mmCIF file of C-alpha atoms in Angstrom:
data_model
loop_
_atom_site.group_PDB
_atom_site.id
_atom_site.type_symbol
_atom_site.label_atom_id
_atom_site.label_comp_id
_atom_site.label_asym_id
_atom_site.label_seq_id
_atom_site.Cartn_x
_atom_site.Cartn_y
_atom_site.Cartn_z
ATOM 1 C CA MET A 1 -38.415 -181.022 -10.436
ATOM 2 C CA ALA A 2 -39.217 -178.368 -8.000
ATOM 3 C CA ALA A 3 -39.099 -175.491 -10.519
ATOM 4 C CA LYS A 4 -40.808 -175.621 -13.964
ATOM 5 C CA THR A 5 -38.562 -175.369 -17.054
ATOM 6 C CA VAL A 6 -39.000 -173.363 -20.121
ATOM 7 C CA ASN A 7 -37.764 -173.716 -23.689
ATOM 8 C CA ILE A 8 -35.646 -170.622 -24.019
ATOM 9 C CA SER A 9 -36.162 -170.230 -27.880
ATOM 10 C CA ASN A 10 -39.394 -168.198 -27.319
ATOM 11 C CA PRO A 11 -40.243 -168.374 -23.487
ATOM 12 C CA PHE A 12 -42.302 -165.273 -23.731
ATOM 13 C CA TYR A 13 -44.861 -167.143 -25.890
ATOM 14 C CA ASP A 14 -45.499 -169.618 -22.763
ATOM 15 C CA PRO A 15 -48.553 -168.493 -20.912
ATOM 16 C CA ASP A 16 -47.089 -170.156 -17.802
ATOM 17 C CA TYR A 17 -43.603 -168.268 -18.128
ATOM 18 C CA LYS A 18 -42.060 -166.937 -15.185
ATOM 19 C CA PRO A 19 -39.023 -164.700 -15.030
ATOM 20 C CA GLY A 20 -36.053 -166.450 -13.741
ATOM 21 C CA GLN A 21 -37.237 -170.027 -14.051
ATOM 22 C CA LEU A 22 -35.051 -172.839 -15.273
ATOM 23 C CA ASN A 23 -34.544 -173.205 -19.101
ATOM 24 C CA GLU A 24 -34.020 -176.548 -21.016
ATOM 25 C CA HIS A 25 -30.165 -175.861 -21.166
ATOM 26 C CA GLU A 26 -29.964 -175.500 -17.343
ATOM 27 C CA LEU A 27 -32.201 -178.641 -16.964
ATOM 28 C CA TRP A 28 -29.458 -180.572 -19.036
ATOM 29 C CA TRP A 29 -27.027 -179.878 -16.570
ATOM 30 C CA ILE A 30 -29.145 -180.601 -13.585
ATOM 31 C CA GLU A 31 -29.849 -183.980 -14.740
ATOM 32 C CA ARG A 32 -26.260 -184.774 -14.653
ATOM 33 C CA GLN A 33 -25.393 -182.683 -11.285
ATOM 34 C CA GLU A 34 -24.978 -185.543 -8.925
ATOM 35 C CA VAL A 35 -22.698 -187.606 -11.510
ATOM 36 C CA ILE A 36 -20.681 -184.483 -12.052
ATOM 37 C CA GLU A 37 -20.303 -183.781 -8.514
ATOM 38 C CA LYS A 38 -18.951 -187.243 -7.757
ATOM 39 C CA ALA A 39 -16.199 -186.361 -10.664
ATOM 40 C CA GLY A 40 -15.146 -183.347 -8.362
ATOM 41 C CA TYR A 41 -17.241 -180.444 -9.442
ATOM 42 C CA ARG A 42 -19.939 -178.783 -7.633
ATOM 43 C CA PHE A 43 -22.532 -176.464 -9.328
ATOM 44 C CA ARG A 44 -24.261 -173.118 -7.844
ATOM 45 C CA PRO A 45 -27.576 -173.868 -5.793
ATOM 46 C CA ARG A 46 -29.612 -172.945 -8.761
ATOM 47 C CA PHE A 47 -28.407 -175.852 -10.750
ATOM 48 C CA ARG A 48 -28.720 -178.561 -7.907
ATOM 49 C CA GLN A 49 -31.260 -181.244 -7.707
ATOM 50 C CA GLY A 50 -34.410 -179.982 -5.598
ATOM 51 C CA TRP A 51 -33.787 -176.291 -6.073
ATOM 52 C CA LYS A 52 -36.494 -173.805 -5.568
ATOM 53 C CA PRO A 53 -36.589 -170.054 -6.432
ATOM 54 C CA PRO A 54 -35.996 -168.158 -3.408
ATOM 55 C CA TRP A 55 -37.482 -164.748 -4.640
ATOM 56 C CA GLU A 56 -41.154 -166.278 -4.681
ATOM 57 C CA GLY A 57 -43.444 -164.658 -2.447
ATOM 58 C CA THR A 58 -40.867 -161.967 -1.677
ATOM 59 C CA GLY A 59 -42.002 -159.217 -4.225
ATOM 60 C CA ARG A 60 -38.444 -158.828 -5.353
ATOM 61 C CA ARG A 61 -37.135 -159.259 -8.956
ATOM 62 C CA TYR A 62 -35.163 -162.590 -9.413
ATOM 63 C CA ARG A 63 -32.134 -160.670 -10.792
ATOM 64 C CA GLU A 64 -31.657 -159.327 -7.268
ATOM 65 C CA PHE A 65 -30.822 -162.947 -6.158
ATOM 66 C CA GLU A 66 -27.486 -164.846 -6.509
ATOM 67 C CA ASP A 67 -29.847 -167.945 -7.435
ATOM 68 C CA GLY A 68 -31.514 -165.855 -9.962
ATOM 69 C CA GLN A 69 -28.473 -165.764 -12.309
ATOM 70 C CA PRO A 70 -29.032 -168.038 -15.392
ATOM 71 C CA LEU A 71 -26.273 -169.843 -17.547
ATOM 72 C CA VAL A 72 -24.299 -167.334 -19.775
ATOM 73 C CA TRP A 73 -23.706 -169.991 -22.396
ATOM 74 C CA ARG A 74 -25.973 -172.695 -23.931
ATOM 75 C CA VAL A 75 -23.418 -175.544 -23.613
ATOM 76 C CA CYS A 76 -21.365 -174.352 -20.721
ATOM 77 C CA ILE A 77 -21.852 -173.975 -17.054
ATOM 78 C CA ASP A 78 -19.568 -172.585 -14.161
ATOM 79 C CA ALA A 79 -18.741 -174.801 -11.322
ATOM 80 C CA THR A 80 -16.381 -175.116 -8.317
ATOM 81 C CA ARG A 81 -13.573 -177.488 -8.254
ATOM 82 C CA ILE A 82 -14.176 -179.353 -4.958
ATOM 83 C CA SER A 83 -10.434 -179.810 -4.482
ATOM 84 C CA ASP A 84 -9.380 -176.236 -4.409
ATOM 85 C CA CYS A 85 -12.467 -174.397 -4.433
ATOM 86 C CA GLN A 86 -11.347 -172.743 -7.804
ATOM 87 C CA THR A 87 -14.113 -171.753 -10.185
ATOM 88 C CA VAL A 88 -13.958 -173.365 -13.427
ATOM 89 C CA MET A 89 -15.885 -173.743 -16.842
ATOM 90 C CA LEU A 90 -17.565 -177.015 -17.833
ATOM 91 C CA LYS A 91 -18.690 -177.287 -21.577
ATOM 92 C CA HIS A 92 -20.268 -180.430 -23.065
ATOM 93 C CA ILE A 93 -19.461 -181.238 -26.679
ATOM 94 C CA PRO A 94 -22.570 -182.840 -28.344
ATOM 95 C CA LEU A 95 -21.656 -186.117 -29.772
ATOM 96 C CA GLU A 96 -22.965 -185.263 -33.176
ATOM 97 C CA GLU A 97 -20.451 -182.589 -33.774
ATOM 98 C CA GLY A 98 -17.676 -184.929 -33.906
ATOM 99 C CA PRO A 99 -14.399 -185.243 -32.295
ATOM 100 C CA TYR A 100 -12.451 -182.365 -33.540
ATOM 101 C CA GLU A 101 -12.980 -179.909 -30.566
ATOM 102 C CA LEU A 102 -11.755 -182.535 -27.950
ATOM 103 C CA GLN A 103 -8.783 -183.660 -30.135
ATOM 104 C CA ILE A 104 -7.394 -180.008 -30.766
ATOM 105 C CA ASN A 105 -7.812 -179.104 -26.950
ATOM 106 C CA ARG A 106 -5.763 -182.397 -26.224
ATOM 107 C CA LYS A 107 -3.287 -181.567 -28.756
ATOM 108 C CA PHE A 108 -2.453 -178.112 -27.317
ATOM 109 C CA SER A 109 -2.884 -179.305 -23.804
ATOM 110 C CA SER A 110 -0.276 -182.083 -23.921
ATOM 111 C CA GLU A 111 3.537 -181.577 -24.078
ATOM 112 C CA PRO A 112 5.475 -180.211 -25.794
ATOM 113 C CA LEU A 113 3.171 -177.893 -27.014
ATOM 114 C CA LEU A 114 1.563 -177.116 -23.530
ATOM 115 C CA SER A 115 4.500 -175.378 -21.890
ATOM 116 C CA ASN A 116 5.498 -173.343 -25.054
ATOM 117 C CA PRO A 117 5.037 -169.865 -24.137
ATOM 118 C CA ARG A 118 3.761 -168.927 -27.441
ATOM 119 C CA ASN A 119 0.952 -171.462 -26.834
ATOM 120 C CA HIS A 120 -2.389 -169.330 -26.145
ATOM 121 C CA CYS A 121 -4.890 -172.062 -26.348
ATOM 122 C CA ALA A 122 -6.843 -172.084 -23.105
ATOM 123 C CA PRO A 123 -5.543 -175.256 -21.341
ATOM 124 C CA LEU A 124 -7.611 -178.580 -20.748
ATOM 125 C CA ARG A 125 -7.752 -179.278 -17.246
ATOM 126 C CA ASP A 126 -10.084 -182.174 -17.222
ATOM 127 C CA VAL A 127 -12.566 -184.259 -19.149
ATOM 128 C CA ILE A 128 -15.513 -185.883 -17.429
ATOM 129 C CA GLU A 129 -16.457 -188.989 -19.568
ATOM 130 C CA LEU A 130 -20.142 -189.888 -18.944
ATOM 131 C CA PRO A 131 -21.233 -193.394 -20.501
ATOM 132 C CA GLY A 132 -23.216 -192.925 -23.544
ATOM 133 C CA ASP A 133 -23.191 -189.188 -23.148
ATOM 134 C CA ASP A 134 -21.588 -185.910 -24.396
ATOM 135 C CA PRO A 135 -17.921 -185.624 -22.877
ATOM 136 C CA ILE A 136 -17.437 -182.658 -20.554
ATOM 137 C CA MET A 137 -14.267 -180.522 -20.847
ATOM 138 C CA VAL A 138 -13.128 -178.679 -17.893
ATOM 139 C CA HIS A 139 -11.048 -175.262 -18.440
ATOM 140 C CA ASP A 140 -10.347 -172.598 -16.121
ATOM 141 C CA TYR A 141 -12.871 -169.740 -15.736
ATOM 142 C CA LEU A 142 -11.785 -166.848 -18.015
ATOM 143 C CA ARG A 143 -13.198 -163.481 -18.697
ATOM 144 C CA PRO A 144 -13.861 -161.654 -22.105
ATOM 145 C CA PHE A 145 -10.729 -159.932 -23.321
ATOM 146 C CA ASP A 146 -12.286 -156.481 -23.354
ATOM 147 C CA ASP A 147 -14.043 -156.588 -19.838
ATOM 148 C CA PRO A 148 -12.933 -154.605 -18.276
ATOM 149 C CA ARG A 149 -11.947 -151.899 -20.831
ATOM 150 C CA PHE A 150 -8.334 -151.322 -21.940
ATOM 151 C CA GLU A 151 -6.920 -148.386 -19.839
ATOM 152 C CA THR A 152 -3.484 -147.774 -21.912
ATOM 153 C CA TYR A 153 -2.243 -148.420 -25.431
ATOM 154 C CA GLY A 154 0.495 -150.499 -23.686
ATOM 155 C CA GLU A 155 -2.166 -152.939 -22.434
ATOM 156 C CA PHE A 156 -3.946 -152.955 -25.942
ATOM 157 C CA VAL A 157 -0.425 -153.886 -27.495
ATOM 158 C CA VAL A 158 0.057 -156.628 -25.147
ATOM 159 C CA PHE A 159 -3.485 -158.105 -25.891
ATOM 160 C CA PHE A 160 -2.910 -157.705 -29.642
ATOM 161 C CA GLY A 161 0.569 -159.184 -29.548
ATOM 162 C CA GLN A 162 -0.218 -162.369 -27.609
ATOM 163 C CA ILE A 163 -3.343 -163.285 -29.587
ATOM 164 C CA CYS A 164 -1.465 -162.910 -32.909
ATOM 165 C CA GLU A 165 1.263 -165.007 -31.235
ATOM 166 C CA GLY A 166 -1.453 -167.482 -30.334
ATOM 167 C CA VAL A 167 -2.975 -167.835 -33.766
ATOM 168 C CA GLN A 168 0.602 -167.975 -35.471
ATOM 169 C CA PHE A 169 1.386 -170.850 -33.023
ATOM 170 C CA MET A 170 -1.671 -172.704 -34.153
ATOM 171 C CA HIS A 171 -0.979 -172.213 -37.825
ATOM 172 C CA GLU A 172 2.783 -173.487 -37.203
ATOM 173 C CA ASN A 173 1.184 -176.525 -35.985
ATOM 174 C CA ARG A 174 -1.161 -176.701 -39.156
ATOM 175 C CA VAL A 175 -4.284 -175.882 -37.048
ATOM 176 C CA ALA A 176 -6.811 -173.267 -38.347
ATOM 177 C CA HIS A 177 -8.876 -171.704 -35.554
ATOM 178 C CA ARG A 178 -11.643 -170.641 -37.849
ATOM 179 C CA ASP A 179 -13.398 -168.629 -35.527
ATOM 180 C CA CYS A 180 -11.003 -166.343 -33.659
ATOM 181 C CA THR A 181 -13.693 -163.753 -33.067
ATOM 182 C CA LEU A 182 -15.072 -161.460 -30.440
ATOM 183 C CA MET A 183 -16.484 -164.209 -28.269
ATOM 184 C CA ASN A 184 -13.589 -166.639 -28.376
ATOM 185 C CA ILE A 185 -10.664 -164.483 -27.085
ATOM 186 C CA MET A 186 -10.345 -164.424 -23.300
ATOM 187 C CA PHE A 187 -7.968 -163.508 -20.352
ATOM 188 C CA ASP A 188 -7.024 -165.046 -17.168
ATOM 189 C CA PRO A 189 -8.328 -162.903 -14.558
ATOM 190 C CA SER A 190 -6.478 -164.602 -11.523
ATOM 191 C CA GLU A 191 -4.066 -162.057 -10.866
ATOM 192 C CA MET A 192 -6.415 -158.868 -11.517
ATOM 193 C CA TYR A 193 -9.150 -159.965 -9.325
ATOM 194 C CA PRO A 194 -7.785 -160.616 -6.009
ATOM 195 C CA GLU A 195 -11.098 -161.985 -4.724
ATOM 196 C CA PRO A 196 -13.368 -163.981 -7.209
ATOM 197 C CA PHE A 197 -16.015 -162.361 -9.156
ATOM 198 C CA HIS A 198 -19.468 -164.010 -9.894
ATOM 199 C CA PRO A 199 -19.214 -166.099 -13.192
ATOM 200 C CA ALA A 200 -22.894 -164.991 -14.262
ATOM 201 C CA ALA A 201 -22.711 -161.242 -13.158
ATOM 202 C CA MET A 202 -19.029 -160.441 -13.542
ATOM 203 C CA LYS A 203 -19.179 -157.011 -11.907
ATOM 204 C CA ARG A 204 -20.446 -158.615 -8.778
ATOM 205 C CA SER A 205 -18.337 -160.328 -6.117
ATOM 206 C CA ARG A 206 -18.586 -164.064 -6.067
ATOM 207 C CA ASP A 207 -21.046 -163.960 -2.785
ATOM 208 C CA PHE A 208 -23.261 -161.489 -4.664
ATOM 209 C CA GLN A 209 -22.739 -158.858 -1.734
ATOM 210 C CA GLY A 210 -21.115 -156.052 -3.805
ATOM 211 C CA LYS A 211 -18.867 -155.233 -6.650
ATOM 212 C CA ALA A 212 -15.808 -157.253 -7.693
ATOM 213 C CA ARG A 213 -12.574 -155.596 -6.682
ATOM 214 C CA ARG A 214 -10.011 -155.566 -9.390
ATOM 215 C CA TYR A 215 -6.486 -154.076 -10.214
ATOM 216 C CA THR A 216 -5.489 -152.525 -13.645
ATOM 217 C CA ARG A 217 -3.762 -154.618 -16.320
ATOM 218 C CA THR A 218 -0.748 -152.828 -15.709
ATOM 219 C CA ARG A 219 -0.349 -153.313 -12.178
ATOM 220 C CA CYS A 220 -1.184 -157.337 -12.521
ATOM 221 C CA PRO A 221 -0.791 -158.132 -16.275
ATOM 222 C CA PRO A 222 -3.229 -160.783 -17.290
ATOM 223 C CA ARG A 223 -2.543 -163.592 -20.188
ATOM 224 C CA TYR A 224 -4.733 -163.902 -23.012
ATOM 225 C CA PHE A 225 -6.185 -167.098 -24.411
ATOM 226 C CA LEU A 226 -7.891 -168.437 -27.462
ATOM 227 C CA ILE A 227 -11.207 -170.689 -26.720
ATOM 228 C CA ASP A 228 -13.640 -172.684 -28.863
ATOM 229 C CA PHE A 229 -12.099 -175.163 -31.278
ATOM 230 C CA GLY A 230 -15.344 -176.347 -32.515
ATOM 231 C CA LEU A 231 -14.833 -175.082 -36.102
ATOM 232 C CA SER A 232 -11.166 -175.635 -35.745
ATOM 233 C CA ARG A 233 -9.176 -178.315 -37.967
ATOM 234 C CA GLU A 234 -5.904 -179.824 -38.236
ATOM 235 C CA TYR A 235 -4.274 -180.181 -41.734
ATOM 236 C CA ASP A 236 -1.536 -182.189 -43.348
ATOM 237 C CA PRO A 237 1.138 -180.019 -44.860
ATOM 238 C CA GLU A 238 1.832 -182.490 -47.438
ATOM 239 C CA ASN A 239 -1.516 -182.095 -49.077
ATOM 240 C CA GLY A 240 -0.739 -178.440 -49.812
ATOM 241 C CA PRO A 241 -2.996 -175.552 -48.801
ATOM 242 C CA PRO A 242 -6.359 -176.718 -47.527
ATOM 243 C CA LEU A 243 -9.525 -175.900 -49.125
ATOM 244 C CA GLU A 244 -12.488 -176.148 -47.007
ATOM 245 C CA SER A 245 -16.373 -175.430 -47.117
ATOM 246 C CA VAL A 246 -17.221 -172.325 -45.554
ATOM 247 C CA LEU A 247 -18.021 -172.569 -41.855
ATOM 248 C CA ARG A 248 -19.237 -169.374 -40.225
ATOM 249 C CA GLY A 249 -18.752 -168.518 -36.687
ATOM 250 C CA GLY A 250 -18.860 -165.162 -34.780
ATOM 251 C CA ASP A 251 -17.984 -163.022 -37.787
ATOM 252 C CA SER A 252 -19.829 -163.743 -40.982
ATOM 253 C CA SER A 253 -18.112 -160.789 -42.768
ATOM 254 C CA ALA A 254 -15.253 -162.477 -44.212
ATOM 255 C CA PRO A 255 -15.159 -161.788 -48.102
ATOM 256 C CA GLU A 256 -14.338 -165.253 -49.007
ATOM 257 C CA HIS A 257 -17.490 -166.520 -47.336
ATOM 258 C CA ARG A 258 -19.773 -164.669 -49.498
ATOM 259 C CA ASP A 259 -20.282 -167.573 -51.759
ATOM 260 C CA THR A 260 -20.688 -170.707 -49.507
ATOM 261 C CA ASP A 261 -20.282 -173.033 -52.398
ATOM 262 C CA ILE A 262 -16.784 -171.998 -52.981
ATOM 263 C CA PRO A 263 -14.128 -173.848 -50.876
ATOM 264 C CA CYS A 264 -11.399 -171.639 -49.428
ATOM 265 C CA ASP A 265 -8.348 -171.732 -47.449
ATOM 266 C CA PRO A 266 -9.049 -171.216 -43.731
ATOM 267 C CA PHE A 267 -5.646 -169.761 -42.757
ATOM 268 C CA PRO A 268 -6.039 -166.376 -44.596
ATOM 269 C CA THR A 269 -9.470 -166.231 -42.916
ATOM 270 C CA ASP A 270 -7.885 -166.258 -39.300
ATOM 271 C CA VAL A 271 -5.827 -163.425 -40.294
ATOM 272 C CA TYR A 272 -9.194 -161.568 -41.638
ATOM 273 C CA TYR A 273 -10.923 -162.413 -38.256
ATOM 274 C CA LEU A 274 -8.017 -160.649 -35.945
ATOM 275 C CA GLY A 275 -7.853 -157.811 -38.181
ATOM 276 C CA ASN A 276 -11.668 -157.116 -38.489
ATOM 277 C CA LEU A 277 -11.880 -157.704 -34.611
ATOM 278 C CA VAL A 278 -9.516 -154.645 -34.117
ATOM 279 C CA ARG A 279 -11.238 -152.528 -37.072
ATOM 280 C CA ARG A 280 -14.793 -153.375 -35.902
ATOM 281 C CA GLU A 281 -14.778 -153.914 -32.184
ATOM 282 C CA LEU A 282 -12.030 -151.409 -31.191
ATOM 283 C CA MET A 283 -11.573 -148.583 -33.905
ATOM 284 C CA ASN A 284 -15.000 -148.513 -35.568
ATOM 285 C CA ALA A 285 -17.174 -149.834 -32.909
ATOM 286 C CA SER A 286 -19.645 -146.942 -33.119
ATOM 287 C CA THR A 287 -21.033 -148.542 -36.070
ATOM 288 C CA LEU A 288 -22.322 -151.186 -33.878
ATOM 289 C CA GLY A 289 -23.595 -148.685 -31.302
ATOM 290 C CA ILE A 290 -20.493 -149.336 -28.962
ATOM 291 C CA PRO A 291 -18.163 -146.434 -28.272
ATOM 292 C CA CYS A 292 -14.737 -147.073 -30.049
ATOM 293 C CA TYR A 293 -11.228 -146.194 -28.832
ATOM 294 C CA ASN A 294 -9.410 -143.111 -29.965
ATOM 295 C CA GLY A 295 -5.806 -143.109 -30.791
ATOM 296 C CA LEU A 296 -5.232 -146.464 -32.640
ATOM 297 C CA GLU A 297 -4.335 -145.028 -35.914
ATOM 298 C CA PHE A 298 -0.926 -146.411 -35.671
ATOM 299 C CA MET A 299 -2.600 -149.842 -36.229
ATOM 300 C CA LEU A 300 -4.245 -148.918 -39.513
ATOM 301 C CA PRO A 301 -1.679 -150.013 -42.260
ATOM 302 C CA LEU A 302 -1.381 -153.392 -40.688
ATOM 303 C CA ILE A 303 -5.116 -153.714 -40.223
ATOM 304 C CA ASN A 304 -5.957 -152.614 -43.599
ATOM 305 C CA ASP A 305 -3.825 -155.472 -45.005
ATOM 306 C CA MET A 306 -5.341 -158.109 -42.664
ATOM 307 C CA VAL A 307 -8.851 -157.439 -44.084
ATOM 308 C CA LEU A 308 -8.083 -157.134 -47.836
ATOM 309 C CA GLU A 309 -10.568 -158.499 -50.048
ATOM 310 C CA ASP A 310 -8.446 -160.908 -51.767
ATOM 311 C CA PRO A 311 -7.279 -163.627 -49.135
ATOM 312 C CA SER A 312 -3.999 -164.235 -51.190
ATOM 313 C CA LYS A 313 -2.865 -160.685 -50.746
ATOM 314 C CA ARG A 314 -3.297 -160.664 -46.828
ATOM 315 C CA PRO A 315 -0.195 -161.094 -44.681
ATOM 316 C CA THR A 316 0.430 -164.573 -43.206
ATOM 317 C CA MET A 317 0.420 -164.707 -39.246
ATOM 318 C CA ASP A 318 4.250 -164.781 -39.361
ATOM 319 C CA GLU A 319 4.237 -161.280 -41.282
ATOM 320 C CA VAL A 320 1.439 -159.899 -38.780
ATOM 321 C CA VAL A 321 3.464 -160.823 -35.872
ATOM 322 C CA ALA A 322 6.836 -159.429 -37.366
ATOM 323 C CA ARG A 323 4.993 -156.022 -38.811
ATOM 324 C CA PHE A 324 3.406 -155.703 -35.342
ATOM 325 C CA GLU A 325 6.784 -155.906 -33.621
ATOM 326 C CA THR A 326 8.029 -153.213 -35.849
ATOM 327 C CA ILE A 327 5.152 -151.037 -34.789
ATOM 328 C CA LYS A 328 5.494 -151.707 -31.255
ATOM 329 C CA LYS A 329 9.088 -150.623 -31.305
ATOM 330 C CA LYS A 330 8.271 -147.275 -32.609
ATOM 331 C CA LEU A 331 5.619 -146.445 -29.979
ATOM 332 C CA SER A 332 6.997 -144.002 -27.371
ATOM 333 C CA SER A 333 6.854 -144.809 -23.579
ATOM 334 C CA TRP A 334 4.364 -141.845 -23.407
ATOM 335 C CA LYS A 335 2.006 -143.232 -25.918
ATOM 336 C CA LEU A 336 2.134 -146.634 -24.473
ATOM 337 C CA ARG A 337 1.409 -145.287 -21.022
ATOM 338 C CA SER A 338 -1.340 -142.774 -22.155
ATOM 339 C CA ARG A 339 -4.973 -143.504 -21.465
ATOM 340 C CA MET A 340 -6.881 -145.117 -24.277
ATOM 341 C CA THR A 341 -10.210 -142.602 -24.330
ATOM 342 C CA LEU A 342 -13.468 -143.546 -25.773
ATOM 343 C CA GLU A 343 -15.194 -141.251 -28.470
ATOM 344 C CA ASP A 344 -18.234 -140.587 -26.459
ATOM 345 C CA GLU A 345 -16.516 -139.548 -23.113
ATOM 346 C CA PHE A 346 -18.142 -136.213 -21.653
ATOM 347 C CA TRP A 347 -15.412 -133.714 -21.309
ATOM 348 C CA MET A 348 -15.779 -133.082 -17.715
ATOM 349 C CA ASP A 349 -15.529 -137.082 -17.041
ATOM 350 C CA LEU A 350 -12.599 -137.181 -19.644
ATOM 351 C CA TRP A 351 -10.447 -134.684 -17.567
ATOM 352 C CA TRP A 352 -11.118 -136.234 -14.195
ATOM 353 C CA ARG A 353 -10.322 -139.525 -15.754
ATOM 354 C CA ARG A 354 -7.136 -138.235 -17.267
ATOM 355 C CA VAL A 355 -5.755 -136.549 -13.953
ATOM 356 C CA ARG A 356 -6.628 -139.886 -12.123
ATOM 357 C CA HIS A 357 -4.898 -141.905 -14.689
ATOM 358 C CA TRP A 358 -1.585 -140.080 -14.683
ATOM 359 C CA CYS A 359 -1.568 -139.921 -10.825
ATOM 360 C CA ARG A 360 -1.651 -143.631 -10.967
ATOM 361 C CA THR A 361 0.815 -143.759 -13.807
ATOM 362 C CA VAL A 362 3.431 -141.775 -11.707
ATOM 363 C CA GLY A 363 3.007 -144.593 -9.080
ATOM 364 C CA TYR A 364 3.642 -147.332 -11.709
ATOM 365 C CA VAL A 365 6.948 -145.606 -13.159
ATOM 366 C CA CYS A 366 8.115 -145.192 -9.486
ATOM 367 C CA THR A 367 7.438 -148.875 -8.913
ATOM 368 C CA LEU A 368 9.011 -149.759 -12.495
ATOM 369 C CA LYS A 369 5.823 -151.176 -13.981
ATOM 370 C CA SER A 370 6.623 -151.648 -17.513
ATOM 371 C CA ALA A 371 4.678 -149.450 -20.063
ATOM 372 C CA ILE A 372 3.996 -153.018 -21.949
ATOM 373 C CA PRO A 373 2.810 -154.959 -19.067
ATOM 374 C CA GLU A 374 3.079 -158.632 -20.002
ATOM 375 C CA ARG A 375 2.952 -161.770 -18.114
ATOM 376 C CA ARG A 376 4.242 -164.958 -19.383
#
């Protein structure tokens, strides 16, 4: 290789470590780059055979270069689909993890489930089969659900409604997600971003020459998706409520997971994950050092029930969806169009943003943009 690799588990203990050099996970993809390109997917220059760091000898930091942007995820890589130049995400599934993730992806990406509007599982676009190697799934390139931040309560309502609908749809088909947490909820940015953003530095344009230009969720409503079915399992309803060993994902706080020796039903845990996501990441995020949103008190009764200590007392996803529909109907158009403020906003910034928001909102009202901006 033209560039030295490093084990990313503790690179700073390597005396020869140089910031920006390739790590072991990037090397895994580079070794398969030519085969994957023949399958129709092209990597960024950094991940091609023979790559050399362009910043060496320039005196500039590696992060200033497009080639200096490393992989965001260990088992995933962004690529360009050669046929239409669209950015996609490739994910390899280690053989030792079993067939579940690929099976469940295929289940929800096949008819009749695929075309069901309540299906919010990220569609599987392709599978690259390499002889004797990990299978590689191809998905659209999605963006974290909270980046950029929500502007209005109507935008939040759409997000929560779609994700609850998606988990409800999975449960109806006897599949528990088991990790529907912060990192596994995304949205399709294709409408909001008129020009591509960089997959590893999402605030930058794809060519790395400036900021990525975007619209608001109200102007160009996105669709939200669930990803990562590595812990998901499908159950036979004839066997009754399932009891599974504890598998912890992105949220290890579920009460039923405190004792890892006691099997539990994963369906109520999915309910807990969604409730705790709103409680911890959006309402009480200050406990994590992240500013939380004001004005979500209308969600408290439902969220409190979703995170009850006793899983058997939590509402089912059917009940969550029905109760949230009732909550949504009680929200006024004024509330739905109001700006979601953060608790730590400086008062001068707050007033400027508020004026700008209402000027923009007048335009949305005049052009008949819905207070609950939803794209199906």
